[in-house]
PDB file of N, CA, C and O in Angstrom:
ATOM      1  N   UNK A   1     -31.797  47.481 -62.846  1.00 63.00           N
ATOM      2  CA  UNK A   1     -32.474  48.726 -63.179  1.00 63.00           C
ATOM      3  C   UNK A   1     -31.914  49.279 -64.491  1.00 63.00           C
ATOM      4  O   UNK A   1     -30.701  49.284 -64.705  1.00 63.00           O
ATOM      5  N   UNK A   2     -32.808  49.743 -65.365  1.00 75.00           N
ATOM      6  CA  UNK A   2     -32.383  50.298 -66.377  1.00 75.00           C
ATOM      7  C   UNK A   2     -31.652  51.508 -66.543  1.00 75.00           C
ATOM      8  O   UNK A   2     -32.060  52.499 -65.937  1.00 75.00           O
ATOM      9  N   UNK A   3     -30.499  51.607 -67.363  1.00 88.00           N
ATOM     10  CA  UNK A   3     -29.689  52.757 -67.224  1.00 88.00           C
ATOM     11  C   UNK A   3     -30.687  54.012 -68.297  1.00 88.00           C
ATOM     12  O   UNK A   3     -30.696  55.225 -68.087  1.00 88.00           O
ATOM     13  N   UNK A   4     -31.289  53.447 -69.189  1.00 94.00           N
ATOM     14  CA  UNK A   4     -32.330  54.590 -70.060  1.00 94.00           C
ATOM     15  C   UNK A   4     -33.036  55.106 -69.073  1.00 94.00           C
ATOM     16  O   UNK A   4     -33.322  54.515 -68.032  1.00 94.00           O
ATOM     17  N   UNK A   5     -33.421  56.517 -69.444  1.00 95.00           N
ATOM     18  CA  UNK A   5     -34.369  57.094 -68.910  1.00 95.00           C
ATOM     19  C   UNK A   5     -35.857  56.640 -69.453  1.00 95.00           C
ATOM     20  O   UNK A   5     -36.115  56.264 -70.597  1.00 95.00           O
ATOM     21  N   UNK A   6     -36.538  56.734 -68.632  1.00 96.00           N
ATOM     22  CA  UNK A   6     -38.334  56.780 -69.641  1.00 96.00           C
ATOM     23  C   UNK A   6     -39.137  57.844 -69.877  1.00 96.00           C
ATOM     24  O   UNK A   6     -39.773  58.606 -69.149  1.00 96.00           O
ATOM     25  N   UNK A   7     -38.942  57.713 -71.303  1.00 96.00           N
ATOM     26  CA  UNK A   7     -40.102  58.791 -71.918  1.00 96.00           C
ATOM     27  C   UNK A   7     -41.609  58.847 -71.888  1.00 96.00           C
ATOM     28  O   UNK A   7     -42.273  58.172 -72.675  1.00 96.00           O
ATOM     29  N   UNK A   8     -42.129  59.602 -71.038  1.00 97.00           N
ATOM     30  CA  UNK A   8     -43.557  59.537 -71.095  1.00 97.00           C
ATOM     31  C   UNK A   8     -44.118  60.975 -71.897  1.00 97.00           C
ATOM     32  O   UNK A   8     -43.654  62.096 -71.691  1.00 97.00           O
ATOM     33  N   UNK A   9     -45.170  60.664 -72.806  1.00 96.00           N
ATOM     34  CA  UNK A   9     -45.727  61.527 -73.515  1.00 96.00           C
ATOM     35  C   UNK A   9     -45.653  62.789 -72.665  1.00 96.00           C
ATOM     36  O   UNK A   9     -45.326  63.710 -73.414  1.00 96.00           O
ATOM     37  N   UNK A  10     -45.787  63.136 -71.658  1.00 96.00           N
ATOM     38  CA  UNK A  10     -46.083  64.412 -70.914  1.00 96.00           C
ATOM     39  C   UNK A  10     -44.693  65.059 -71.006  1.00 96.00           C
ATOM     40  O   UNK A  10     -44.680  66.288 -71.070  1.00 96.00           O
ATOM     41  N   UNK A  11     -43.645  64.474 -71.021  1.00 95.00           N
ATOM     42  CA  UNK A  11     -42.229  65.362 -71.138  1.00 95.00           C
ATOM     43  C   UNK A  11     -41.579  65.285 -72.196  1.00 95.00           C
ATOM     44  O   UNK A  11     -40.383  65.552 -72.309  1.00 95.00           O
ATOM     45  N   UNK A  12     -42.451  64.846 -73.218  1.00 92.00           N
ATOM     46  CA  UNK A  12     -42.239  64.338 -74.841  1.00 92.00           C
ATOM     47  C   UNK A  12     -41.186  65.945 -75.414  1.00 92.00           C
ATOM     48  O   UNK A  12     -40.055  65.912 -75.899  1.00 92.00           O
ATOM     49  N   UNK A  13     -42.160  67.371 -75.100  1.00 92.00           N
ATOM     50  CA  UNK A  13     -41.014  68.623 -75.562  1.00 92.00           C
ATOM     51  C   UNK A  13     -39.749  68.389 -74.529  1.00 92.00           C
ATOM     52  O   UNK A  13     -38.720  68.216 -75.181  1.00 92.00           O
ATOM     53  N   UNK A  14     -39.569  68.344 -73.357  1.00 94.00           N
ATOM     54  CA  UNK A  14     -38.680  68.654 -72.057  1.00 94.00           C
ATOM     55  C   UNK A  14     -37.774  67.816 -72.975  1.00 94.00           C
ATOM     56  O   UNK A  14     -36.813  68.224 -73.628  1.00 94.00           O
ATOM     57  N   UNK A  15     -38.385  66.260 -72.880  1.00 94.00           N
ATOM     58  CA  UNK A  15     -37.056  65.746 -72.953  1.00 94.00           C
ATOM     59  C   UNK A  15     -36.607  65.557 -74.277  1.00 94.00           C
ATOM     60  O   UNK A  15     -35.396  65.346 -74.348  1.00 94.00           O
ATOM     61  N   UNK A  16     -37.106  65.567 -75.149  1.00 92.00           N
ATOM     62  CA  UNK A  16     -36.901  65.204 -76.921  1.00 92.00           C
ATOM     63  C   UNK A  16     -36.550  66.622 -77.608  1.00 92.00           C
ATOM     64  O   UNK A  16     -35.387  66.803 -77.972  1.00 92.00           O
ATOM     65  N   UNK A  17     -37.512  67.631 -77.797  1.00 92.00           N
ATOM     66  CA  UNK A  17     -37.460  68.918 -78.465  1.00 92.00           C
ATOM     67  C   UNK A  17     -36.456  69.791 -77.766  1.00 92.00           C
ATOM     68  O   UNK A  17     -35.443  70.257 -78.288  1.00 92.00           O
ATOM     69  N   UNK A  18     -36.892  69.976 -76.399  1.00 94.00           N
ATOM     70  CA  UNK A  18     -35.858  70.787 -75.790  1.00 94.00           C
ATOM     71  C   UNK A  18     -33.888  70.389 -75.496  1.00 94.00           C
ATOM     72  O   UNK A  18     -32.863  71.033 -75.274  1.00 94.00           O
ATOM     73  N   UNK A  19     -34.241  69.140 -75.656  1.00 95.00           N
ATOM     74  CA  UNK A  19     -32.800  68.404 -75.355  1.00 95.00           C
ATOM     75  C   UNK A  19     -31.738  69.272 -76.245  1.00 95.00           C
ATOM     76  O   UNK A  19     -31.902  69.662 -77.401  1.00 95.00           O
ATOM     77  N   UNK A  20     -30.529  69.483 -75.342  1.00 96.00           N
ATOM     78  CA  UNK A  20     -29.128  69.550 -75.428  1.00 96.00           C
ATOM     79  C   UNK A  20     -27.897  68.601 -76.065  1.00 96.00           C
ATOM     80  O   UNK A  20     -26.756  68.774 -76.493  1.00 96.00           O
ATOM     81  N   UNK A  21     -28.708  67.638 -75.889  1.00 96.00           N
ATOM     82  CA  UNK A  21     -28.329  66.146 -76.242  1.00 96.00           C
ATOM     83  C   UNK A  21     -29.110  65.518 -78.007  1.00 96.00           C
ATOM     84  O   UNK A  21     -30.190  65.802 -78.526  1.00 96.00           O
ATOM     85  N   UNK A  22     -28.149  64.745 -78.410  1.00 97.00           N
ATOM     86  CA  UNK A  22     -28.873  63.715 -79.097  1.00 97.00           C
ATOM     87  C   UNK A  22     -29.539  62.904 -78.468  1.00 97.00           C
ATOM     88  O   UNK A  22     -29.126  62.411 -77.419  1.00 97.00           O
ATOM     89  N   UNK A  23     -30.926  62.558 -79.100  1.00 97.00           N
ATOM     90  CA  UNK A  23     -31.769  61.648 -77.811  1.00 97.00           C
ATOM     91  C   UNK A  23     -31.805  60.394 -79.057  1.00 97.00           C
ATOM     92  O   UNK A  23     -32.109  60.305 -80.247  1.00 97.00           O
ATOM     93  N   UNK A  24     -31.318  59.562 -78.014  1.00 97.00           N
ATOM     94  CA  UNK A  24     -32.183  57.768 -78.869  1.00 97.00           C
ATOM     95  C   UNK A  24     -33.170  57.350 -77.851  1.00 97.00           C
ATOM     96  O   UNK A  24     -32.937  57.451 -76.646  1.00 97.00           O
ATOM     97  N   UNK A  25     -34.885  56.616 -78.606  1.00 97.00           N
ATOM     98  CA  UNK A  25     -35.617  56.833 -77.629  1.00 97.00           C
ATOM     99  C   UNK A  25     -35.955  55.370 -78.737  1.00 97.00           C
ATOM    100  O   UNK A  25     -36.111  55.230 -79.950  1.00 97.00           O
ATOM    101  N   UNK A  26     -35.954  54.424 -77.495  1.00 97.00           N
ATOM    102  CA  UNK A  26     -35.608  53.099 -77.598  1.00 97.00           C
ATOM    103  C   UNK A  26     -38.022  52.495 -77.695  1.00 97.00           C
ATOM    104  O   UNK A  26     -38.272  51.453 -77.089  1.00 97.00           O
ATOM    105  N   UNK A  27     -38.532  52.788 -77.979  1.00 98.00           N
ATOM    106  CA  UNK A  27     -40.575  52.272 -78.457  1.00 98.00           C
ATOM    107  C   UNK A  27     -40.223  50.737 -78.249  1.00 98.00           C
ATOM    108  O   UNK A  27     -39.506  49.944 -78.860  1.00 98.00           O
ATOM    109  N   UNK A  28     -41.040  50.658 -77.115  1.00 97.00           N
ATOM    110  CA  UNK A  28     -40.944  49.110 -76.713  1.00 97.00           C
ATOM    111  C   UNK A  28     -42.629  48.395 -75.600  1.00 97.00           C
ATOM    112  O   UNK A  28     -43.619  49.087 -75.363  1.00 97.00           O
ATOM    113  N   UNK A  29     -42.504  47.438 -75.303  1.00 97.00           N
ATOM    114  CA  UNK A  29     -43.685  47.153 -74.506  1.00 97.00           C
ATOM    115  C   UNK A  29     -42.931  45.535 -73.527  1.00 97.00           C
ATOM    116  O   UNK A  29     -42.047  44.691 -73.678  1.00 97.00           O
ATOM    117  N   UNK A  30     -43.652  45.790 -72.870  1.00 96.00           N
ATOM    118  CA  UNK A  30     -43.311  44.403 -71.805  1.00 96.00           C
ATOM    119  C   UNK A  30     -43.277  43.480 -72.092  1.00 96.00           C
ATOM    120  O   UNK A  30     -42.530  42.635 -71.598  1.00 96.00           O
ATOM    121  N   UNK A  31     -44.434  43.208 -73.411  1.00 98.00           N
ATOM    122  CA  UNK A  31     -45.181  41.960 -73.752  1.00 98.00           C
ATOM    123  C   UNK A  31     -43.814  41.221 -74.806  1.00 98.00           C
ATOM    124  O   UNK A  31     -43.395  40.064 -74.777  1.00 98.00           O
ATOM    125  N   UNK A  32     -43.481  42.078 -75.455  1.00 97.00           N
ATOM    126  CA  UNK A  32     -42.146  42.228 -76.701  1.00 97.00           C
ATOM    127  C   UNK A  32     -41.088  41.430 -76.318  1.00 97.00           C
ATOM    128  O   UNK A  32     -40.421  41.940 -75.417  1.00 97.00           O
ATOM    129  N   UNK A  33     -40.664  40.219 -76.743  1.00 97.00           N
ATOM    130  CA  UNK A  33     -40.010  39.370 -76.634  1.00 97.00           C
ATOM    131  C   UNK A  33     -39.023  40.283 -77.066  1.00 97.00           C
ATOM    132  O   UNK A  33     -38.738  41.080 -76.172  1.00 97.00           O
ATOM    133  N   UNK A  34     -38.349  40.465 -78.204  1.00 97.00           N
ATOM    134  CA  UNK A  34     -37.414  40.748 -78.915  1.00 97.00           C
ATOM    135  C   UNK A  34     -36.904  42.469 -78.414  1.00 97.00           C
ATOM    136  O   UNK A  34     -35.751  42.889 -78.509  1.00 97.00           O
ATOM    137  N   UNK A  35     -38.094  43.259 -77.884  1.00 97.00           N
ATOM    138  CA  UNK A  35     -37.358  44.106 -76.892  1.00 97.00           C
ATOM    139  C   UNK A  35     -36.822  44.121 -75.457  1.00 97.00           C
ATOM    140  O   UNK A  35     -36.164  44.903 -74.771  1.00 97.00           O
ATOM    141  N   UNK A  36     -37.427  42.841 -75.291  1.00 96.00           N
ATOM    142  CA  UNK A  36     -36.613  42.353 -73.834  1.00 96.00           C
ATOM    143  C   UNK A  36     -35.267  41.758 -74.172  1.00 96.00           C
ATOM    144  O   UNK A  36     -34.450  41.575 -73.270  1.00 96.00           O
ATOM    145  N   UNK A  37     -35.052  41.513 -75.158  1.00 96.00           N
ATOM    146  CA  UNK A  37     -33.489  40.733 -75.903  1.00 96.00           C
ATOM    147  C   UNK A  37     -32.611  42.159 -76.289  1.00 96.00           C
ATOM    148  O   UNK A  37     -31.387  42.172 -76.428  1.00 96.00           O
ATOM    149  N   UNK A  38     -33.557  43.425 -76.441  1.00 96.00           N
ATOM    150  CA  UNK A  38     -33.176  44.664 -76.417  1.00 96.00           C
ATOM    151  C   UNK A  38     -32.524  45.525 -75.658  1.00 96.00           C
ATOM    152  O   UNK A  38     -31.727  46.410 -75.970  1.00 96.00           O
ATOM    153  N   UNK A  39     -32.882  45.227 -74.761  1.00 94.00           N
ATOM    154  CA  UNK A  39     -32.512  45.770 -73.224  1.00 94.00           C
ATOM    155  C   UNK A  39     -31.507  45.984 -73.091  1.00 94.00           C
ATOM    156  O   UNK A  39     -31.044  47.084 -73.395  1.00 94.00           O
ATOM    157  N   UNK A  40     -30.807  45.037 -72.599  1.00 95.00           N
ATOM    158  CA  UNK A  40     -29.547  45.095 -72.053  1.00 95.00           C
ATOM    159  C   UNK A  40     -28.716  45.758 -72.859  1.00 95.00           C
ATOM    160  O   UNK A  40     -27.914  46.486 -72.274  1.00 95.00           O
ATOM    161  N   UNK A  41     -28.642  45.717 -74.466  1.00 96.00           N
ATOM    162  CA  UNK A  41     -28.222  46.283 -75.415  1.00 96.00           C
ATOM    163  C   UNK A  41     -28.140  47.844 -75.219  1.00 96.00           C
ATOM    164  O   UNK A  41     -27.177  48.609 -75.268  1.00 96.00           O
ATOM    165  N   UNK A  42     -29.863  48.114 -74.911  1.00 96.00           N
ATOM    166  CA  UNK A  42     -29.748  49.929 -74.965  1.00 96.00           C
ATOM    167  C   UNK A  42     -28.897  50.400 -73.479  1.00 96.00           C
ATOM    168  O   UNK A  42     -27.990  51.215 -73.309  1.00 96.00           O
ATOM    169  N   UNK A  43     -29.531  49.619 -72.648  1.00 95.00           N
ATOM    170  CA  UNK A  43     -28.572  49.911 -71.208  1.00 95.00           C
ATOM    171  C   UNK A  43     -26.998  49.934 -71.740  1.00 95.00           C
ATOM    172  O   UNK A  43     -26.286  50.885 -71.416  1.00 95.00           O
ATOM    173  N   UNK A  44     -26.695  49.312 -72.219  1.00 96.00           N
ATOM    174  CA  UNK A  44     -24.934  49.058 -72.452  1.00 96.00           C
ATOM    175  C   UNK A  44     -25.178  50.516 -73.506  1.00 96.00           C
ATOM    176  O   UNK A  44     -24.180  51.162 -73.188  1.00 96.00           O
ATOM    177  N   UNK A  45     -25.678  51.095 -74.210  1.00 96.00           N
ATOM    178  CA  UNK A  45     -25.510  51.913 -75.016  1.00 96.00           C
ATOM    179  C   UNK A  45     -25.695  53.399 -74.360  1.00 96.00           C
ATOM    180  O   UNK A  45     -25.349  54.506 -74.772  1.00 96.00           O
ATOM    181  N   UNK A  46     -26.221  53.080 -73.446  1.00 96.00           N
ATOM    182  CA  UNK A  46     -26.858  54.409 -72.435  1.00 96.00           C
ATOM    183  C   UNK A  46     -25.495  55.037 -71.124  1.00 96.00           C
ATOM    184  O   UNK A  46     -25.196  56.062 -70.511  1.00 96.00           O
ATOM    185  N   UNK A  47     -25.054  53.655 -71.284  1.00 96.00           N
ATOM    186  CA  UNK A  47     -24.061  53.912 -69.936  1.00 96.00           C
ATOM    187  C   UNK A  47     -22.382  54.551 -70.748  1.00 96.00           C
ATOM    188  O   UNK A  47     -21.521  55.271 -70.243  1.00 96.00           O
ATOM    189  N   UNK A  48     -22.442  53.902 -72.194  1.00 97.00           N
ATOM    190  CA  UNK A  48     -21.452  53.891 -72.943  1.00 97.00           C
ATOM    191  C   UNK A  48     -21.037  55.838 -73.584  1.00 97.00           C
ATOM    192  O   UNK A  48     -20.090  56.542 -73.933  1.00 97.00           O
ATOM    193  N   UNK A  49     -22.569  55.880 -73.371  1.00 96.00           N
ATOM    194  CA  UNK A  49     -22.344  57.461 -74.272  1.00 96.00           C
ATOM    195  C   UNK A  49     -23.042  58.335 -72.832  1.00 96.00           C
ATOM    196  O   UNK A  49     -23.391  59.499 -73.033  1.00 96.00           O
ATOM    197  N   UNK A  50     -23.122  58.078 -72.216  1.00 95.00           N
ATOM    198  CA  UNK A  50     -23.682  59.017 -71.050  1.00 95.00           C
ATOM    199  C   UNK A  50     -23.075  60.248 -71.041  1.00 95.00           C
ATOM    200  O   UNK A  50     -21.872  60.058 -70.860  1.00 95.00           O
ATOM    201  N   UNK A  51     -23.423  61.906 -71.194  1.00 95.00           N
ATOM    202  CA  UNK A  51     -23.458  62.924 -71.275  1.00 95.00           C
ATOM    203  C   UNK A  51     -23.489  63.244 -72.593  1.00 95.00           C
ATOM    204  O   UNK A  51     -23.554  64.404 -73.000  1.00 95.00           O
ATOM    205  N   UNK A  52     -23.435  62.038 -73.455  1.00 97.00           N
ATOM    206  CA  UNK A  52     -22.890  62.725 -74.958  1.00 97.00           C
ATOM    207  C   UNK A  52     -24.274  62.512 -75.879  1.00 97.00           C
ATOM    208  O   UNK A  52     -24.569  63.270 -76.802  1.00 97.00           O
ATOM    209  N   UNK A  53     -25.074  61.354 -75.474  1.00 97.00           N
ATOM    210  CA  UNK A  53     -26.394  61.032 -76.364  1.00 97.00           C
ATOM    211  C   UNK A  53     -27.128  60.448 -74.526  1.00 97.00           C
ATOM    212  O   UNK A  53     -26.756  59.698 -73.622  1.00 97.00           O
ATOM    213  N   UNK A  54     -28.479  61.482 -74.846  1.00 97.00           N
ATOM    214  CA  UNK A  54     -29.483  60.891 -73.801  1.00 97.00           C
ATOM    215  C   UNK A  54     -30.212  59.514 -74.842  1.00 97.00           C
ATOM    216  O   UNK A  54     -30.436  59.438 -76.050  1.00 97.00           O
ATOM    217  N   UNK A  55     -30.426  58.529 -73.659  1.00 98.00           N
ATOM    218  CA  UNK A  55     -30.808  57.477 -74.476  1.00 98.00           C
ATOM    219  C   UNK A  55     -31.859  57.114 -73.298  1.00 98.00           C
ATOM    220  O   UNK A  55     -31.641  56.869 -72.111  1.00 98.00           O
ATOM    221  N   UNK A  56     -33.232  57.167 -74.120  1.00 97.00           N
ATOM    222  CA  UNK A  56     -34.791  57.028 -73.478  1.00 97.00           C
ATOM    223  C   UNK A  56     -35.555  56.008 -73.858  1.00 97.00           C
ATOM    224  O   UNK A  56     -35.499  55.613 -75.022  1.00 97.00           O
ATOM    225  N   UNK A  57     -36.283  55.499 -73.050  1.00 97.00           N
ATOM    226  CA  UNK A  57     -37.333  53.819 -73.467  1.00 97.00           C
ATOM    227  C   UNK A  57     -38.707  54.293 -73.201  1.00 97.00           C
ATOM    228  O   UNK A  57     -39.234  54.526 -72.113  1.00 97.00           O
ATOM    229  N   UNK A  58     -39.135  54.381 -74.253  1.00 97.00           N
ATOM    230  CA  UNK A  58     -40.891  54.478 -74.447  1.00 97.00           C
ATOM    231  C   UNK A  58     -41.734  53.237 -74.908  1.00 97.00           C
ATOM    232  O   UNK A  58     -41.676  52.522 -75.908  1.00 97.00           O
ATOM    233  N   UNK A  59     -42.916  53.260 -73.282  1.00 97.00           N
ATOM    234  CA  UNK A  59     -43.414  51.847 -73.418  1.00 97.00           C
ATOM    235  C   UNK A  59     -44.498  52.312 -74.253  1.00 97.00           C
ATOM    236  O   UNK A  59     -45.093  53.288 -73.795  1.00 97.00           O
ATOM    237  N   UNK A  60     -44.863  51.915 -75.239  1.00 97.00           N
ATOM    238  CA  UNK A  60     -46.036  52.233 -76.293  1.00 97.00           C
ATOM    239  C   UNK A  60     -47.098  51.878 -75.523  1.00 97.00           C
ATOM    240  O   UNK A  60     -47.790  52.822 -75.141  1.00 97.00           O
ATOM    241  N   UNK A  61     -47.436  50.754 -75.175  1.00 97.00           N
ATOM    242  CA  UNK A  61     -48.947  50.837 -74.185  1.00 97.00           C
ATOM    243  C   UNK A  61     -48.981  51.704 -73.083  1.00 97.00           C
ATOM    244  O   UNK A  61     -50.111  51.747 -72.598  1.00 97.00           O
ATOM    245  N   UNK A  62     -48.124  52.442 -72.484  1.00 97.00           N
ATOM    246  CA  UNK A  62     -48.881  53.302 -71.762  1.00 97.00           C
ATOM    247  C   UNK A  62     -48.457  54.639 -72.369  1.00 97.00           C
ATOM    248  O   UNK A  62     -48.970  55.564 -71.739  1.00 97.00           O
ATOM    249  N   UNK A  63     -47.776  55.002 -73.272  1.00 97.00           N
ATOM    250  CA  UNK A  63     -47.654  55.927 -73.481  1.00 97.00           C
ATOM    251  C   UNK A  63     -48.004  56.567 -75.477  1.00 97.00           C
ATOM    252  O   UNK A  63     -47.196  57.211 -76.147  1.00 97.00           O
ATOM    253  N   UNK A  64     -48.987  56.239 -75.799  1.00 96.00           N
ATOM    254  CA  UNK A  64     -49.492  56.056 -76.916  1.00 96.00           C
ATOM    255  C   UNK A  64     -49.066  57.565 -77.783  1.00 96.00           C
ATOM    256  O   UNK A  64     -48.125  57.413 -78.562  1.00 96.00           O
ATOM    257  N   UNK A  65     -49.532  58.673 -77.735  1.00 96.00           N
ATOM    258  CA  UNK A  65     -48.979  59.703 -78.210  1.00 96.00           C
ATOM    259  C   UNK A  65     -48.026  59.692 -78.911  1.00 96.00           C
ATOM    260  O   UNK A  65     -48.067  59.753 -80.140  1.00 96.00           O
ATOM    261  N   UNK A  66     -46.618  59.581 -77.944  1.00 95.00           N
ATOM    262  CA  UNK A  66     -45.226  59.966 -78.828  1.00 95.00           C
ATOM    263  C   UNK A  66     -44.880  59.067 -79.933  1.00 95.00           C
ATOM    264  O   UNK A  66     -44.438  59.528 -80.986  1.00 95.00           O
ATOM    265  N   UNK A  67     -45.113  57.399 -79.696  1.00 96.00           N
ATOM    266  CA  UNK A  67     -45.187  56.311 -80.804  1.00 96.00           C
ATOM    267  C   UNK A  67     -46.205  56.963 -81.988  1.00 96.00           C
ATOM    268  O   UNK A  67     -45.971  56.681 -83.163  1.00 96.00           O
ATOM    269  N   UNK A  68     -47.192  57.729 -81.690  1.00 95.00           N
ATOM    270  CA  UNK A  68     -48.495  58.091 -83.297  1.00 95.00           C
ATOM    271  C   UNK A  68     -47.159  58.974 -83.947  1.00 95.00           C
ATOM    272  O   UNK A  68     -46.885  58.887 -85.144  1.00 95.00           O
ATOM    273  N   UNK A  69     -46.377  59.825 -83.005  1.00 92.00           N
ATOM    274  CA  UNK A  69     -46.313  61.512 -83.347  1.00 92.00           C
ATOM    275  C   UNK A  69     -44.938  60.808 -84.778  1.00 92.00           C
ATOM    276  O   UNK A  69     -44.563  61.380 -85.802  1.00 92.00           O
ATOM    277  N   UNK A  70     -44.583  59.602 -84.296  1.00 92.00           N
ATOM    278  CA  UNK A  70     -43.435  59.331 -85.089  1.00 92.00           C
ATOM    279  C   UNK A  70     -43.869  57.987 -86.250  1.00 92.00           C
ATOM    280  O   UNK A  70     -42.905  57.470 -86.814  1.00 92.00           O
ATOM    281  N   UNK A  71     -45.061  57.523 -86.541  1.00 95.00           N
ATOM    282  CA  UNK A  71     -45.375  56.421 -86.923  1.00 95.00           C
ATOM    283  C   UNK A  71     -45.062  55.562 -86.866  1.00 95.00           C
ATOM    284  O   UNK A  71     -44.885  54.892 -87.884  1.00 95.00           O
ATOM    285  N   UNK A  72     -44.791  55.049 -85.515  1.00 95.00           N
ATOM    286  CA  UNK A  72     -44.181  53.692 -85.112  1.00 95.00           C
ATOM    287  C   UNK A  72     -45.348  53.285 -85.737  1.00 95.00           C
ATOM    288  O   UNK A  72     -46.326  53.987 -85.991  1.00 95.00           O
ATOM    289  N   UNK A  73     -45.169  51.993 -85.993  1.00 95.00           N
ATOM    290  CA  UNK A  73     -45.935  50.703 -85.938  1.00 95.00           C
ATOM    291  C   UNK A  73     -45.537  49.671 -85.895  1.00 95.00           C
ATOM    292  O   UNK A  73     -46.241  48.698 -86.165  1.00 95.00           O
ATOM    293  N   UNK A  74     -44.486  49.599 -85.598  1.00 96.00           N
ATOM    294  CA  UNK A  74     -43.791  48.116 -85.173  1.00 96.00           C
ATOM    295  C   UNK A  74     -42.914  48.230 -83.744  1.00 96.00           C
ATOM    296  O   UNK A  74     -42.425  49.309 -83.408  1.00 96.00           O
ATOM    297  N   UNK A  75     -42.794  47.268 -83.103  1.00 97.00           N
ATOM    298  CA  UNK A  75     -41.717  47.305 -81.984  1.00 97.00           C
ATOM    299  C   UNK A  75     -40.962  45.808 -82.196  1.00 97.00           C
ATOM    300  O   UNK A  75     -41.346  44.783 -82.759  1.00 97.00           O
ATOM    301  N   UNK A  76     -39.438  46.227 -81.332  1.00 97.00           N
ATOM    302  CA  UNK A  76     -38.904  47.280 -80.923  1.00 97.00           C
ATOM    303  C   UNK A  76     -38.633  48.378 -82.072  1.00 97.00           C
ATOM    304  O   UNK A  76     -39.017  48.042 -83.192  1.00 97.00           O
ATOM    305  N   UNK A  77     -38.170  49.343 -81.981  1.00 97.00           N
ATOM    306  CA  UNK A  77     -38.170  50.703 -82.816  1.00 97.00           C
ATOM    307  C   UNK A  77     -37.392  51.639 -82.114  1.00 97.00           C
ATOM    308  O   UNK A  77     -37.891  52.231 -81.157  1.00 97.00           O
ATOM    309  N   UNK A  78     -35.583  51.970 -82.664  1.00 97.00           N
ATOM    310  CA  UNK A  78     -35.184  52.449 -82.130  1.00 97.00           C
ATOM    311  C   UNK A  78     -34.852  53.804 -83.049  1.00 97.00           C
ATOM    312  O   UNK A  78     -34.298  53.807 -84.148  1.00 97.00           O
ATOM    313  N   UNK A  79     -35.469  55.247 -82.103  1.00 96.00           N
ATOM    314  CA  UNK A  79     -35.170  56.639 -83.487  1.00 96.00           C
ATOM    315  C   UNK A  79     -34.058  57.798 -82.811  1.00 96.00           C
ATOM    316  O   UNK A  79     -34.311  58.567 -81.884  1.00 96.00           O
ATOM    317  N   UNK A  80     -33.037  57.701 -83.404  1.00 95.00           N
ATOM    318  CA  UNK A  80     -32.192  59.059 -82.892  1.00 95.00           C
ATOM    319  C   UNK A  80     -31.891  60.206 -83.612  1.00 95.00           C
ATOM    320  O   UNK A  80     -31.257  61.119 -83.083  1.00 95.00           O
TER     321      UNK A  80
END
C-alpha cells in the first residue's frame, strides 16, 4: 500500500492550498511504466519526511483538473 496520500481534484484547495505542510504531489497514471519505477521512490520519500512535507499521488486519468491547473503534460511529474 502506498504511503502517499491521493489527490483527487475535489480536495485539490483542502489538501494543496489550505495545507500546513509543504505538499509534493507526485501526476502519474497506471498505464506509466516509468511511474511505476516511481513508486516506491515517492513511498520511501513520504515515510522519510512524514509530518514535515505531505507527499500526494495524482492519477491524471481520473483526475484531469489539477494536472490542466498546473500544465502537466508529461508524466511522471513531480511539483513541490
Amino acid at each position: 500500500m502506498s504511503k502517499a496520500l491521493p489527490l483527487k481534484d475535489a480536495d485539490y484547495n483542502v489538501e494543496i492550498v489550505e495545507s500546513s505542510l509543504p505538499v509534493l504531489v507526485d501526476f502519474w497514471a497506471t498505464w506509466c511504466g516509468p511511474c511505476q519505477i516511481m513508486g516506491p521512490l515517492i513511498d520511501t520519500v513520504a515515510e522519510e519526511y512524514e509530518g514535515k512535507v505531505k507527499v500526494m499521488k495524482c492519477n491524471v486519468d481520473e483526475n484531469p483538473v489539477t494536472p490542466s491547473k498546473f500544465g502537466i503534460r508529461g508524466i511522471p511529474t513531480l511539483l513541490l
